[in-house]
Structure formats: structure tokens, C-alpha cells
mmCIF file of C-alpha atoms and ligand atoms in Angstrom:
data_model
loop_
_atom_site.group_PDB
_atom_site.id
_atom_site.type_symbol
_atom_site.label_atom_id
_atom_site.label_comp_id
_atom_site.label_asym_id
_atom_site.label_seq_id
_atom_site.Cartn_x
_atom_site.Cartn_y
_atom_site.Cartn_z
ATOM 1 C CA UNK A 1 0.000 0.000 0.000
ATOM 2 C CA UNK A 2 1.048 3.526 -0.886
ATOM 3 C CA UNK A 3 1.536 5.105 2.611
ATOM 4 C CA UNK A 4 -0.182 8.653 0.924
ATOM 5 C CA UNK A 5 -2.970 7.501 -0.638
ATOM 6 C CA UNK A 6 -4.645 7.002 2.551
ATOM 7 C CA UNK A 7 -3.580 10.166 3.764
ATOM 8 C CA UNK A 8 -6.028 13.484 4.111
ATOM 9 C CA UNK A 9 -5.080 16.462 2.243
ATOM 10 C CA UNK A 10 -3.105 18.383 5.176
ATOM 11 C CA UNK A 11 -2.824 21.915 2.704
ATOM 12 C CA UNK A 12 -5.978 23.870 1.402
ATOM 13 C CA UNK A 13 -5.277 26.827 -0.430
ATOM 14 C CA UNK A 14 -6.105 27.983 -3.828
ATOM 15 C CA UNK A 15 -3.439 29.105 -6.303
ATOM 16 C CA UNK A 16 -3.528 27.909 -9.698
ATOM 17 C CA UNK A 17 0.377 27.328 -9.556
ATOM 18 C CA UNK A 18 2.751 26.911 -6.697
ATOM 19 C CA UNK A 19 6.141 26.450 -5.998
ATOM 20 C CA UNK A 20 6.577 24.334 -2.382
ATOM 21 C CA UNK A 21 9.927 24.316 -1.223
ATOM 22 C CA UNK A 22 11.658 22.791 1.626
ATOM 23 C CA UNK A 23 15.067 21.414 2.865
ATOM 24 C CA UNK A 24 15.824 18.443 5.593
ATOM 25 C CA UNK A 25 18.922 18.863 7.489
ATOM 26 C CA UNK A 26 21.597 16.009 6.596
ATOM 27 C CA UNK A 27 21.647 15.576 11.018
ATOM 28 C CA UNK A 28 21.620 12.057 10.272
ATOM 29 C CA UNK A 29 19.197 8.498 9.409
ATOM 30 C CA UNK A 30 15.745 9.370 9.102
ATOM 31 C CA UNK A 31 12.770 7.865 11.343
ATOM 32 C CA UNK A 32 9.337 7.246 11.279
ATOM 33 C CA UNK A 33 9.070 10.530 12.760
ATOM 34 C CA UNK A 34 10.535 12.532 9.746
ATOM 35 C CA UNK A 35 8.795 9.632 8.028
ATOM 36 C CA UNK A 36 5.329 10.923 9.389
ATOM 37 C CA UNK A 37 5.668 14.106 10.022
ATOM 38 C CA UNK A 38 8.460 16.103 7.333
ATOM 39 C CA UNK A 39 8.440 13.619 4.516
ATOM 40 C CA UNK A 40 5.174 11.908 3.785
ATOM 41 C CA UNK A 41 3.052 15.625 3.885
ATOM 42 C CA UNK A 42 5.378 16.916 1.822
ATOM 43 C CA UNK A 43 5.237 14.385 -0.534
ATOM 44 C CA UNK A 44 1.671 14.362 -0.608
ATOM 45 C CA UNK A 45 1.811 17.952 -1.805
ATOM 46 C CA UNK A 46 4.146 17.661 -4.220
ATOM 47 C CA UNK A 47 1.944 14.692 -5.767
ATOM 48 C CA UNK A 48 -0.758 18.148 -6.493
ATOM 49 C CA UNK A 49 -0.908 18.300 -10.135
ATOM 50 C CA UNK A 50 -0.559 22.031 -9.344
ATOM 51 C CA UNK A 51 2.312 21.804 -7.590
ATOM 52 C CA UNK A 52 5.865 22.013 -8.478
ATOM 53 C CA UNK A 53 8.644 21.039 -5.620
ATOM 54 C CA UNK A 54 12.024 22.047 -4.757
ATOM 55 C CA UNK A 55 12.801 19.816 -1.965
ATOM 56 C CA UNK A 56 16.946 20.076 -0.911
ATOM 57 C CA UNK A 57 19.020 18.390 1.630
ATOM 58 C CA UNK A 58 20.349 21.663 3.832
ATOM 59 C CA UNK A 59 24.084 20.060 4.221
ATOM 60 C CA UNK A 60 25.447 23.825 4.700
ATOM 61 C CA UNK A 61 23.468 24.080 7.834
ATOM 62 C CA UNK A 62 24.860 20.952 9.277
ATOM 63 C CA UNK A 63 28.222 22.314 9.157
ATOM 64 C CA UNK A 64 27.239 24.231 12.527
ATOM 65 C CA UNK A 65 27.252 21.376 14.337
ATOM 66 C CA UNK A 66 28.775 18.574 12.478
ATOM 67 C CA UNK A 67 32.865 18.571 11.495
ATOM 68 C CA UNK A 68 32.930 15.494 10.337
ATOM 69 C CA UNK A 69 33.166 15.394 6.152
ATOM 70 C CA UNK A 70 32.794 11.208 5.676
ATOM 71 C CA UNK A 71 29.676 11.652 8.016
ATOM 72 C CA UNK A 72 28.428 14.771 6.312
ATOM 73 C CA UNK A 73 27.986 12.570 2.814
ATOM 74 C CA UNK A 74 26.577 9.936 5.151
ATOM 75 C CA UNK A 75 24.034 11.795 6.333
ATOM 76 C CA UNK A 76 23.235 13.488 3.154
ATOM 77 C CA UNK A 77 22.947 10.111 1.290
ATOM 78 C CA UNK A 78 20.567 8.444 4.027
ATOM 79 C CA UNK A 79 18.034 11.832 3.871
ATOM 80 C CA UNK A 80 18.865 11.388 -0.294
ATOM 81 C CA UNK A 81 17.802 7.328 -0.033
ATOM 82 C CA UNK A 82 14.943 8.427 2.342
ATOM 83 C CA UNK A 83 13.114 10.722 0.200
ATOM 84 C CA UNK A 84 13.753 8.605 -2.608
ATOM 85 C CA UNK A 85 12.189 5.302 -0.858
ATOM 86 C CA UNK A 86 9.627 7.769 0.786
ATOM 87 C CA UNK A 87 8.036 8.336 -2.908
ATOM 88 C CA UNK A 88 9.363 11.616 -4.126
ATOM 89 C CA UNK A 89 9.074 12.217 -7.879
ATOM 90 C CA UNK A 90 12.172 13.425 -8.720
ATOM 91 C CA UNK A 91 11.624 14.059 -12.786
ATOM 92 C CA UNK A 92 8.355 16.264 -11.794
ATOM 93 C CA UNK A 93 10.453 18.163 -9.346
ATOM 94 C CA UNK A 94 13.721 19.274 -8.567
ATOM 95 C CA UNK A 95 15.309 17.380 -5.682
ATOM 96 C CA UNK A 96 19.212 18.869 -4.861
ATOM 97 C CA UNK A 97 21.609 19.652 -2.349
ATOM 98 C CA UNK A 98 21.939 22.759 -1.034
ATOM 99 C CA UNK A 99 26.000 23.045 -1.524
ATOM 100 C CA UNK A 100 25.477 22.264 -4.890
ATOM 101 C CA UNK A 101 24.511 25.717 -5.581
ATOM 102 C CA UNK A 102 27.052 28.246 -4.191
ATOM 103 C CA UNK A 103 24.657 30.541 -5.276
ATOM 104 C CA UNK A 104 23.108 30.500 -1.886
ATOM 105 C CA UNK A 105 25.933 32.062 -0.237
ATOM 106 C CA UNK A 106 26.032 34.871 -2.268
ATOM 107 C CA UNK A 107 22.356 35.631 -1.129
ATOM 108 C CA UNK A 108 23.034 34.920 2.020
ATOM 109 C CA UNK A 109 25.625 37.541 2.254
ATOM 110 C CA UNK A 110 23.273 40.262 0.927
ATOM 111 C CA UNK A 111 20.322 39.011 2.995
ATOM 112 C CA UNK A 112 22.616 39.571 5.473
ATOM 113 C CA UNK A 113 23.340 42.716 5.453
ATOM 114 C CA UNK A 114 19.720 44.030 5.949
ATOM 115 C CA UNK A 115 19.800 41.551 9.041
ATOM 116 C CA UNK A 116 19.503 43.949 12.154
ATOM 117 C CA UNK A 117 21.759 42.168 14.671
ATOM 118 C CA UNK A 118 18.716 41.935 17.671
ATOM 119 C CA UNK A 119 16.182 40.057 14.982
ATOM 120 C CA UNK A 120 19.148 37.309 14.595
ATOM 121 C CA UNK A 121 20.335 37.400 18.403
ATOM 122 C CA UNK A 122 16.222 36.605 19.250
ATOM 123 C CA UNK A 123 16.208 33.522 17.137
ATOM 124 C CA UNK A 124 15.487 30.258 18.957
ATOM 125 C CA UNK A 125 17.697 28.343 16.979
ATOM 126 C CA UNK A 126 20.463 31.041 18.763
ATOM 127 C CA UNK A 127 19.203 32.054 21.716
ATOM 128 C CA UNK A 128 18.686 28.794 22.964
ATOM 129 C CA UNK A 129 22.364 28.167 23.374
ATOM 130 C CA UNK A 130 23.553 31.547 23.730
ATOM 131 C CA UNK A 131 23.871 30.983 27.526
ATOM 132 C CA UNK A 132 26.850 28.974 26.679
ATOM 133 C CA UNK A 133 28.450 31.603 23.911
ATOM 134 C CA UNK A 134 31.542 30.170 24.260
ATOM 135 C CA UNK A 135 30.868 26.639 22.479
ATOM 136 C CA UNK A 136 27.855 29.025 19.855
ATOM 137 C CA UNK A 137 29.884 29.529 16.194
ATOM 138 C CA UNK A 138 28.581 32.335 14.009
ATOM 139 C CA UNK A 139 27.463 29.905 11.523
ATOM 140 C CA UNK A 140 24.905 29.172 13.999
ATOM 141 C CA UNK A 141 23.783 32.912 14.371
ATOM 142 C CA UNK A 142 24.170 32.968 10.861
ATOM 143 C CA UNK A 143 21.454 29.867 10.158
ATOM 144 C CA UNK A 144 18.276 32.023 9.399
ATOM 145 C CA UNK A 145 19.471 34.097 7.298
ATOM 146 C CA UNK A 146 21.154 30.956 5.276
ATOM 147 C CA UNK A 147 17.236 29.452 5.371
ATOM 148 C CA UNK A 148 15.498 32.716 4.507
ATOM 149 C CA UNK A 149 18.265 32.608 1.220
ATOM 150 C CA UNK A 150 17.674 29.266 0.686
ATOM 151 C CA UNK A 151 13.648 30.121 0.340
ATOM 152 C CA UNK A 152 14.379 33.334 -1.508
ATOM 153 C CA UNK A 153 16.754 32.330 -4.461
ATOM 154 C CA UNK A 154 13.750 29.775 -5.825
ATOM 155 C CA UNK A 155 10.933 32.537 -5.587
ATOM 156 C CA UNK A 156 8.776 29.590 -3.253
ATOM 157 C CA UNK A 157 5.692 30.342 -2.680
ATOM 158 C CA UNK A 158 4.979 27.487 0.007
ATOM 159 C CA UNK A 159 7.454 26.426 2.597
ATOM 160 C CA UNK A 160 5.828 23.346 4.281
ATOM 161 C CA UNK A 161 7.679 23.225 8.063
ATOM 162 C CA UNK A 162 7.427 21.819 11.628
ATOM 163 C CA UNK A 163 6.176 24.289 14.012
ATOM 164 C CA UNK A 164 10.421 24.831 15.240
ATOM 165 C CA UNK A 165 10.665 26.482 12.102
ATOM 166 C CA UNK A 166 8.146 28.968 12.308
ATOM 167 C CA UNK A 167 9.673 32.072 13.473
ATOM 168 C CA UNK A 168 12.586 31.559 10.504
ATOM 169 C CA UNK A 169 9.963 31.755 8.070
ATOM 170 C CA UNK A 170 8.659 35.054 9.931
ATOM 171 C CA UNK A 171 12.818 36.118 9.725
ATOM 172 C CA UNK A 172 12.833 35.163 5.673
ATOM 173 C CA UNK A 173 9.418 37.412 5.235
ATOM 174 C CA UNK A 174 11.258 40.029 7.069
ATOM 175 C CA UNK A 175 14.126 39.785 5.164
ATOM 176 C CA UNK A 176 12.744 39.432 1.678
ATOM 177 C CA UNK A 177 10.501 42.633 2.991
ATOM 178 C CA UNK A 178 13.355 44.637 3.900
ATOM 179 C CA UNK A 179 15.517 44.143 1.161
ATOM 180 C CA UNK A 180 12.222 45.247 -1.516
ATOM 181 C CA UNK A 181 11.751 48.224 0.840
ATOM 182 C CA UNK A 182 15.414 49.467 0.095
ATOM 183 C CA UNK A 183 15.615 48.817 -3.502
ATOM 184 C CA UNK A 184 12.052 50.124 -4.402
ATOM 185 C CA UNK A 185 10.633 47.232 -6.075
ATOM 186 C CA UNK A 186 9.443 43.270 -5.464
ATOM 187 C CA UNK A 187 12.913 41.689 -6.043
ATOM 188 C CA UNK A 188 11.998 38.640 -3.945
ATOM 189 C CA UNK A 189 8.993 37.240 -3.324
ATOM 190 C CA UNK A 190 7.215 36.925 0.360
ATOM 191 C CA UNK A 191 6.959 32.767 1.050
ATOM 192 C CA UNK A 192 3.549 31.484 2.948
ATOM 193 C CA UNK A 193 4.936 29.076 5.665
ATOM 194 C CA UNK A 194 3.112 26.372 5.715
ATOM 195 C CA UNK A 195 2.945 24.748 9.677
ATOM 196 C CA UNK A 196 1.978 21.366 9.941
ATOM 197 C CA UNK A 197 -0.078 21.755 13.432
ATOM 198 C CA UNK A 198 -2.016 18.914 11.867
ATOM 199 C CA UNK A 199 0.468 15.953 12.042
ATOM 200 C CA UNK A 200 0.913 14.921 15.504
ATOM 201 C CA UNK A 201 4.074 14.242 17.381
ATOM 202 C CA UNK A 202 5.026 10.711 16.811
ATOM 203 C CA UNK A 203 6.471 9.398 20.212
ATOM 204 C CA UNK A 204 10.017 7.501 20.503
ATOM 205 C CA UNK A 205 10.360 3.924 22.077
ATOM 206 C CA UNK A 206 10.214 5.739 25.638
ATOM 207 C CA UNK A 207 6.951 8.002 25.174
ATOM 208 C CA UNK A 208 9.119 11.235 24.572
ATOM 209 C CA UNK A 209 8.861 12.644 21.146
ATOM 210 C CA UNK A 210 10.926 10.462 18.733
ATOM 211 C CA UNK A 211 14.119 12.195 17.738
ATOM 212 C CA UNK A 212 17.542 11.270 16.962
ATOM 213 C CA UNK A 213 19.089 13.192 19.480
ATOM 214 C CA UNK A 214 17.244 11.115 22.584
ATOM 215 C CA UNK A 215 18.270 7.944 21.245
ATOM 216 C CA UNK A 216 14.485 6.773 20.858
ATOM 217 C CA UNK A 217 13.864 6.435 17.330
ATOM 218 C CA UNK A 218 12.028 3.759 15.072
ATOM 219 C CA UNK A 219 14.415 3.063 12.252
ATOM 220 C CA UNK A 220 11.688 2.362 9.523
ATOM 221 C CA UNK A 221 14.272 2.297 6.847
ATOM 222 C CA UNK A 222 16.549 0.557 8.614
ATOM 223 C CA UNK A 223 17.231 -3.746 8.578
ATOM 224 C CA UNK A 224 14.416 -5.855 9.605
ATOM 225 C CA UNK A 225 16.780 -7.428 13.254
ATOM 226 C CA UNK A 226 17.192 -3.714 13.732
ATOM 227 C CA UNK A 227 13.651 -2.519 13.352
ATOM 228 C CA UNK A 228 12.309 -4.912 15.318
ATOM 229 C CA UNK A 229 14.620 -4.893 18.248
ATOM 230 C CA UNK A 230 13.627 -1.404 18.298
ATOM 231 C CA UNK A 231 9.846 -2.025 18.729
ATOM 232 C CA UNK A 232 10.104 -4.537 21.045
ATOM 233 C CA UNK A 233 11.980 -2.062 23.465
ATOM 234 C CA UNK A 234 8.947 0.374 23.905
ATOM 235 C CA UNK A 235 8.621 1.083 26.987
ATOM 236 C CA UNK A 236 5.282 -0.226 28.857
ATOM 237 C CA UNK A 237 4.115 -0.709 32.336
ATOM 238 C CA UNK A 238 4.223 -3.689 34.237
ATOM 239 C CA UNK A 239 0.782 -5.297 33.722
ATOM 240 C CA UNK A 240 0.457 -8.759 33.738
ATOM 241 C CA UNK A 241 -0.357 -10.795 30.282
ATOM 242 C CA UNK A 242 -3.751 -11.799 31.858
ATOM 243 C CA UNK A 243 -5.050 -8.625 33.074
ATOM 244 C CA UNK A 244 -6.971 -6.031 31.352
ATOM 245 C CA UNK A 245 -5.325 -3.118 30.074
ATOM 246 C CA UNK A 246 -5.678 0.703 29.305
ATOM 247 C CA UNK A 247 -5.370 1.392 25.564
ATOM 248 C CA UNK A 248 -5.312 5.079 26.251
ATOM 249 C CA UNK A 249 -2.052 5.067 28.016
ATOM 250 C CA UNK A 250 0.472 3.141 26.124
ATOM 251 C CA UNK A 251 3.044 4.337 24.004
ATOM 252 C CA UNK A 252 2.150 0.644 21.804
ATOM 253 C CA UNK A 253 -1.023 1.740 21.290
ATOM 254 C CA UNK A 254 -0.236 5.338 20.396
ATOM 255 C CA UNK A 255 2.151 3.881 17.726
ATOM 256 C CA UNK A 256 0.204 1.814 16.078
ATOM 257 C CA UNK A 257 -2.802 4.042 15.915
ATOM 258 C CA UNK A 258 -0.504 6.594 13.338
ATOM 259 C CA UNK A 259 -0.063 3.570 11.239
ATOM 260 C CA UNK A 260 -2.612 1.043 11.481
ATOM 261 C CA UNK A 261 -6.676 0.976 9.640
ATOM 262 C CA UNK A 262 -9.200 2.217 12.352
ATOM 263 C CA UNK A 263 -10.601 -1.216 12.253
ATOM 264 C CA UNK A 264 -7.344 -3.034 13.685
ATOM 265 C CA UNK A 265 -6.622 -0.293 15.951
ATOM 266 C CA UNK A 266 -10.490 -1.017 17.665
ATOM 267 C CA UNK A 267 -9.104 -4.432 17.777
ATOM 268 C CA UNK A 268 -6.361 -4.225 19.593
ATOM 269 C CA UNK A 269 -8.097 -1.290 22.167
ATOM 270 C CA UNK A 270 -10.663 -4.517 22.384
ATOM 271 C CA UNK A 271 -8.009 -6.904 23.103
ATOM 272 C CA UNK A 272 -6.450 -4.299 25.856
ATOM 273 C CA UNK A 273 -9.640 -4.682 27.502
ATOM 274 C CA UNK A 274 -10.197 -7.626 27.414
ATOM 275 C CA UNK A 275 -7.414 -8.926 28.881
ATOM 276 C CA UNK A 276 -4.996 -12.188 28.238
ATOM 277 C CA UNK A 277 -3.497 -10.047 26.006
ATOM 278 C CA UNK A 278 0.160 -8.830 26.945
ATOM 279 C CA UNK A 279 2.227 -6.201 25.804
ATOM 280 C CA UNK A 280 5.130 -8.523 23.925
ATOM 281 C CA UNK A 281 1.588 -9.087 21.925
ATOM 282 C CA UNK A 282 0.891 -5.542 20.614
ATOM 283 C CA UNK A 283 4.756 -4.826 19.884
ATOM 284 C CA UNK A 284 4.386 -7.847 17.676
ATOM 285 C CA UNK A 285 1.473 -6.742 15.903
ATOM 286 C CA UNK A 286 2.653 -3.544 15.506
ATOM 287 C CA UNK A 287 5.897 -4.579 13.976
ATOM 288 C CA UNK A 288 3.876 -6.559 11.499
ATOM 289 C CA UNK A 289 2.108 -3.483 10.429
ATOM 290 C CA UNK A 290 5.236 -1.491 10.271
ATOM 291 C CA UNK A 291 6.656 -4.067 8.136
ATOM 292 C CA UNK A 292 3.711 -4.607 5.660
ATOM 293 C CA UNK A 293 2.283 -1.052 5.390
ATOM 294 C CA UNK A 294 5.931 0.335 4.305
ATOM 295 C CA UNK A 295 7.338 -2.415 2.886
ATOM 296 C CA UNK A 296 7.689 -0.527 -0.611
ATOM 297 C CA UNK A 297 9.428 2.203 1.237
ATOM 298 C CA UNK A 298 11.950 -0.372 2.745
ATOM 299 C CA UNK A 299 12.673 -2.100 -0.230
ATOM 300 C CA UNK A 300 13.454 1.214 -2.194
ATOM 301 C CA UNK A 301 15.514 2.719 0.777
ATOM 302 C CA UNK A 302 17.879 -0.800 0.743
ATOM 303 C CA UNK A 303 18.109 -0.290 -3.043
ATOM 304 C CA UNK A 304 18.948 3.359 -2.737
ATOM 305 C CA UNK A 305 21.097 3.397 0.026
ATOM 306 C CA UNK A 306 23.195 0.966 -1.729
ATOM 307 C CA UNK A 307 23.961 3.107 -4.822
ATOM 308 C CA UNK A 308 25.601 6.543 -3.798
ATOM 309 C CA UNK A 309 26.689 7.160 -6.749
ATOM 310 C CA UNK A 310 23.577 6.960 -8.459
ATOM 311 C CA UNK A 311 21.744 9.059 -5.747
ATOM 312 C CA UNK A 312 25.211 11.721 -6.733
ATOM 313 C CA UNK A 313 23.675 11.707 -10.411
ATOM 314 C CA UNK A 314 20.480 12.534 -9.129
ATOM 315 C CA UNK A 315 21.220 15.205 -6.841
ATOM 316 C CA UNK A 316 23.347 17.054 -9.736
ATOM 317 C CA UNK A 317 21.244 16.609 -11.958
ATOM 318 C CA UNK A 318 18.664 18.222 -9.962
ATOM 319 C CA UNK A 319 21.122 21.138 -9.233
ATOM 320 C CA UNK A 320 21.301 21.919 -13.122
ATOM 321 C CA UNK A 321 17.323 21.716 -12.879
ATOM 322 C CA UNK A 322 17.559 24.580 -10.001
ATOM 323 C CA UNK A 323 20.403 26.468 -11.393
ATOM 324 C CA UNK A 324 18.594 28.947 -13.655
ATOM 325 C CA UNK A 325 16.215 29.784 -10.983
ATOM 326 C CA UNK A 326 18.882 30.641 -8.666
ATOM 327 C CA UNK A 327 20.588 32.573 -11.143
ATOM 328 C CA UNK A 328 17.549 34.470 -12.688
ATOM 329 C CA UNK A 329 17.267 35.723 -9.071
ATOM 330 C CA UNK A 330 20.311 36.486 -8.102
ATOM 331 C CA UNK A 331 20.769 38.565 -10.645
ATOM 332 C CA UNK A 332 17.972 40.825 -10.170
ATOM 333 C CA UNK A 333 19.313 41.275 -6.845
ATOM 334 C CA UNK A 334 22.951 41.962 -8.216
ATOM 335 C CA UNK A 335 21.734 44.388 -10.097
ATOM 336 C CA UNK A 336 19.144 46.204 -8.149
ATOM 337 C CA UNK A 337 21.940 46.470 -5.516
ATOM 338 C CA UNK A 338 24.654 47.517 -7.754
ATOM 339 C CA UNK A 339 27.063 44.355 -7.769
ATOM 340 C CA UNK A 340 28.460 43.491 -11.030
ATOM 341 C CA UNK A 341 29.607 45.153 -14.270
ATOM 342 C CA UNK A 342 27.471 46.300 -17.215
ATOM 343 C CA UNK A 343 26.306 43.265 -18.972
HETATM 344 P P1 ADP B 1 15.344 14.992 15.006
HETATM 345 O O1 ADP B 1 14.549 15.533 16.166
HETATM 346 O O2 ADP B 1 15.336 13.505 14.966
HETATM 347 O O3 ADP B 1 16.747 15.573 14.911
HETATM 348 P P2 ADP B 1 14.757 16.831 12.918
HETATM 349 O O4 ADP B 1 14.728 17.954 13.895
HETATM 350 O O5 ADP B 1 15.906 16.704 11.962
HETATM 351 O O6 ADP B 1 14.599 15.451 13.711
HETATM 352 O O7 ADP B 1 13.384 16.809 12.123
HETATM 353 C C1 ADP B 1 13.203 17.022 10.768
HETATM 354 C C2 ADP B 1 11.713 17.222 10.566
HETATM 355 O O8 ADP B 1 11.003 16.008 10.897
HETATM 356 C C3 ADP B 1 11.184 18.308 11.505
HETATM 357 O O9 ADP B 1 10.926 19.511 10.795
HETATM 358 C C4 ADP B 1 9.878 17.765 12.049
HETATM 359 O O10 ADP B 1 8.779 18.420 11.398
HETATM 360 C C5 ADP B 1 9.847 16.314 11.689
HETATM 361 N N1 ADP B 1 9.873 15.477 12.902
HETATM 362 C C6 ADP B 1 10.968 15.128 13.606
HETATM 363 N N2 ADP B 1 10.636 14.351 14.656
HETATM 364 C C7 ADP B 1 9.290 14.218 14.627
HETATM 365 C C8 ADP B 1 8.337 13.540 15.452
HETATM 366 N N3 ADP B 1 8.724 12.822 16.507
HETATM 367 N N4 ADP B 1 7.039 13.633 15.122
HETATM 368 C C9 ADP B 1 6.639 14.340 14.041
HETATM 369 N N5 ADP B 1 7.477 14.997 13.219
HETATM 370 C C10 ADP B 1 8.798 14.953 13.504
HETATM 371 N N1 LIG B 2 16.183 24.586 9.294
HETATM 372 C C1 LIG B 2 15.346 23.524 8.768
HETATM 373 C C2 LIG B 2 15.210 22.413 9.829
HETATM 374 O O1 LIG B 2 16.080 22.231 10.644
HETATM 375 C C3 LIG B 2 15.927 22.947 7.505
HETATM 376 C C4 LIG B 2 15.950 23.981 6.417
HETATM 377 C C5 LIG B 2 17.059 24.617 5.931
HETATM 378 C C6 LIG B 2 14.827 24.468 5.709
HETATM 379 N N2 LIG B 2 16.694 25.462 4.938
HETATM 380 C C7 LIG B 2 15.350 25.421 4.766
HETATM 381 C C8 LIG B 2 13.456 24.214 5.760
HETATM 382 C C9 LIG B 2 14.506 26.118 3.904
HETATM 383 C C10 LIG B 2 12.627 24.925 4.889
HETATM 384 C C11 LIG B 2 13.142 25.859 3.971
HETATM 385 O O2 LIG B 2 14.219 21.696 9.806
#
């Protein structure tokens, strides 16, 4: 089964074109959470006749927090494999990585400039560590206005994020608004975030919200010993097999409920009640729904992951695709702003 098909329309808005753009970090192997909550809505959207998608992996950013090169092209091939195995069309759209346009930096240096220092210093993504400035590198102060140049250089219309990303989005309007302001005219045009309240938070193996950095994640791409040891370390209570159980408070059920049919979910929530049925159960079922409802995804992430170089191909190729965008840009803002000779 397609895992979209079943899947409501998050998005309603009416333009008769749009241009939805948005970039993953490369911070490493994506899980069911990304899965559920970055890749599959975005996918959906691009699958809009409508709708045409520039969807990057943001390696630049990662470099303020991650040294590492060999684990940098990791990283950027598992995100690669996972949108790949997750569905995305990569002939209707243009699918890249961000360094493969140097373009951006350029931007980003002009965006900068109409950055007022306070607007970047108030930044979550900043402020949050800022009480330890020693260990903060400008590239992380730096990091929205990076974003609002990687929105601005494709002329996006729609930038589908998680709620974290909000006030960057509010930064890029600012930015895009400022820089028109100075040179008289609409050089870049104002993106509509779009915030996924809708999707909820899928929860890790111990009830917290599944992300890599608390070491509670579902692997969904990952080998089938893997996967399941993972599943069968969710964290339950201590009820015994034969007594009856509450559906409504178990990270098992909460699971399974994002990816099973509303039938089998009232099954299980039956067989909570009912007792006789123990936890080892549930983890069981819901690794066989796991299994079964993304199997296609699996298969294609093992085939991708396997090929770098072909995933390399794709990602240039889809560089060349973006190219002319970023340049037609960039070169209205050269010029409005007085950079370059006569041409
Ligand atoms: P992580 O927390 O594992 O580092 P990221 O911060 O890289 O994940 O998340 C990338 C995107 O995936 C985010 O914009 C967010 O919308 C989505 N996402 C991450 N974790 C979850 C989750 N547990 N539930 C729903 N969506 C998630
Ligand atoms: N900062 C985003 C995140 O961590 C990733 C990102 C970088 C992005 N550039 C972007 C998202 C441009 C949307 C548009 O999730």
C-alpha cells in the first residue's frame, strides 16, 4: 500500500500554480518521525498536479554542528535514499543539495546585510544556546538568514515546516521585505509558511517525542533485526499478560494508531480490555504493520542506500534543474543592488 494515498489532504489553499519548497537537514538516518511528520506531507503535496517542488538536503546548515566530512555525505545520502524510498518524484520536481549551488551564499551575504543584529540574536535556533556563547559559532547565528536565502533564491511560494521552524519563516518574510523596501521594487517574493499543526508528534520507544538526538527512534528504513529490536523495546508498564489493560495510556497503542486501519486499531483497544493479552503481543502486531504497510518504502531505501553514486547523479542533476532559478534571481538582486559590471 502507498503510505499517501490514505492520507487526508493536510494543505488547502487555492493558487492555480505553486512552488513548495523545503530542505531536511543532513543531522543524520531518518525515522518514522521525519517519516510521518516532514516527509510523507510533503510528498503528498508535491503529488498536487498544481504543484511544483524544490525539496533540498540543507548540508550547509549541518556544518554548525557537524565537522565530520565522511559523516556529512553519510548523512546526506541516508536523507537522499529516504526521500527517494519515501516516494518523491524526482523528474516532476527538482530534488538537490543545497551546496550544490554556491549561489546561496552569495544571497546569504546580501540578505545579510539588511539583518539587524537583535532580529538574529532573538532567534530560537540562537538564543537557545547563547547561555553557553563560548561553544555558539557564528554559523549558527548565521542559520536564518542561510534558510530565509535558501527560500528566496527559488521565488517559493509554500514552505511546508514543523512548528520549530516557524519564526525563521517570519525572519525570511522580514528579510525578503526589507531588502524590496530598500531597492524600491518586489525583487523577492514573500513565502507562505506552511505549519503542519495537523500531524501529531510521533512518540520515541520511551513516550518522549521520537528524535535522533534522545536515542528513541524507530528506524523504519533501517534492517528488519534492527527494526524490530527497536519495537520490542517500547517502553510499557508492568501489567500482567492476563489482566486487562488501558489502551489510552500506552506508548504501543499510540504507535500503532498513526499507522494502522481504524478497524485493527479497535481491535487491539478490544483486546487491551479484554485482557490475556500482553504487551510482547501488541509490539508484535505492531511490527507486522510497520513491516507490511511500508514495505515498498523499505525495499526502495535498501536499493537506494546501496547506490551513492547513483543518488550523486540525481542530486546534480537536480542542481542543473535549479540552477537557472537561482541565477535568474540572483541577478535581479545583483543588479538592483549595484554588484556586477554592465552586462
Ligand atoms: P530529530 O529531532 O530527529 O533531529 P529533525 O529535527 O531533523 O529530527 O526533524 C526534521 C523534521 O522532521 C522536523 O521539521 C519535524 O517536522 C519532523 N519530525 C521530527 N521528529 C518528529 C516527530 N517525533 N514527530 C513528528 N514529526 C517529527
Ligand atoms: N532549518 C530547517 C530544519 O532544521 C531545515 C531547512 C534549511 C529548511 N533550509 C530550509 C526548511 C529552507 C525549509 C526551507 O528543519
Amino acid at each position: 500500500m502507498n503510505i499517501l494515498s490514505s492520507r487526508q489532504h493536510y494543505y488547502e489553499y487555492k493558487t492555480p500554480m505553486a512552488r513548495i519548497l523545503t530542505g531536511i537537514q543532513s543531522s543524520g538516518e531518518q525515522h518514522l518521525g521525519n517519516l510521518l511528520g516532514a516527509l510523507a506531507p510533503a510528498i503528498e503535496l508535491s503529488q498536487r498536479p498544481n504543484n511544483e517542488s524544490f525539496f533540498f538536503i540543507a548540508d550547509l546548515h549541518s556544518l554548525t554542528s557537524l565537522r565530520d566530512g565522511e559523516q556529512r555525505k553519510q548523512n546526506t545520502h541516508a536523507a537522499a535514499a529516504a526521500w527517494l524510498a519515501a516516494g518523491f518524484d524526482v523528474e516532476k520536481n527538482v530534488f538537490y543539495r543545497q551546496s550544490d549551488l554556491p549561489e546561496v551564499n552569495e544571497l546569504t551575504w546580501y540578505l545579510g546585510c539588511f539583518a539587524p543584529f537583535p532580529m538574529l540574536a532573538n532567534a530560537h535556533s540562537f538564543k537557545d544556546k547563547s547561555d553557553r556563547l563560548s561553544n555558539v559559532n557564528a554559523g549558527l547565528f548565521y542559520y536564518p538568514v542561510l534558510m530565509a536565502a535558501d527560500i528566496l533564491l527559488y521565488d517559493a511560494d509554500f514552505v511546508p515546516v514543523g512548528k520549530d521552524q516557524k519564526q525563521h519563516l517570519e525572519i525570511t518574510r522580514d528579510l525578503a521585505g526589507a531588502l524590496n523596501n530598500a531597492c524600491q521594487q518586489e525583487l523577492l517574493k514573500l513565502p507562505e509558511p506552511l505549519i503542519r499543526d495537523e500531524v501529531k508528534t510521533v512518540p520515541g520507544t520511551d513516550g518522549q517525542k521520537m528524535s535522533k538526538s534522545y536515542g528513541n527512534i524507530i528506524n523504519i528504513f533501517g534492517p528488519a533485526k534492527q527494526l524490530k529490536k527497536q519495537v520490542m523495546s517500547i517502553i510499557t508498564d508492568s501489567t500482567a499478560l492476563e489482566d486487562s489493560k488501558d489502551p489510552d495510556n500506552c506508548n504501543v497503542v499510540t504507535l500503532y494508531k498513526l499507522v494502522a486501519s481504524p478497524e485493527e486499531v479497535a481491535e487491539m483497544e478490544d483486546n487491551y480490555r479484554k485482557g490475556g493479552y500482553g504487551y510482547g503481543h501488541a509490539k508484535k502486531e505492531l511490527l507486522r504493520v510497520l513491516t507490511t504497510r511500508f514495505a515498498e518504502e523499505r525495499d526502495r531505501y535498501a536499493y537506494w542506500i546501496n547506490r551513492p553514486k547513483e543518488m550523486e547523479d540525481i542530486l546534480r542533476a537536480g542542481a542543473e534543474k535549479a540552477r537557472p532559478h537561482a541565477e535568474n534571481v540572483l541577478n535581479r538582486v545583483r543588479e538592483a543592488l549595484g554588484f556586477g559590471g554592465m552586462r
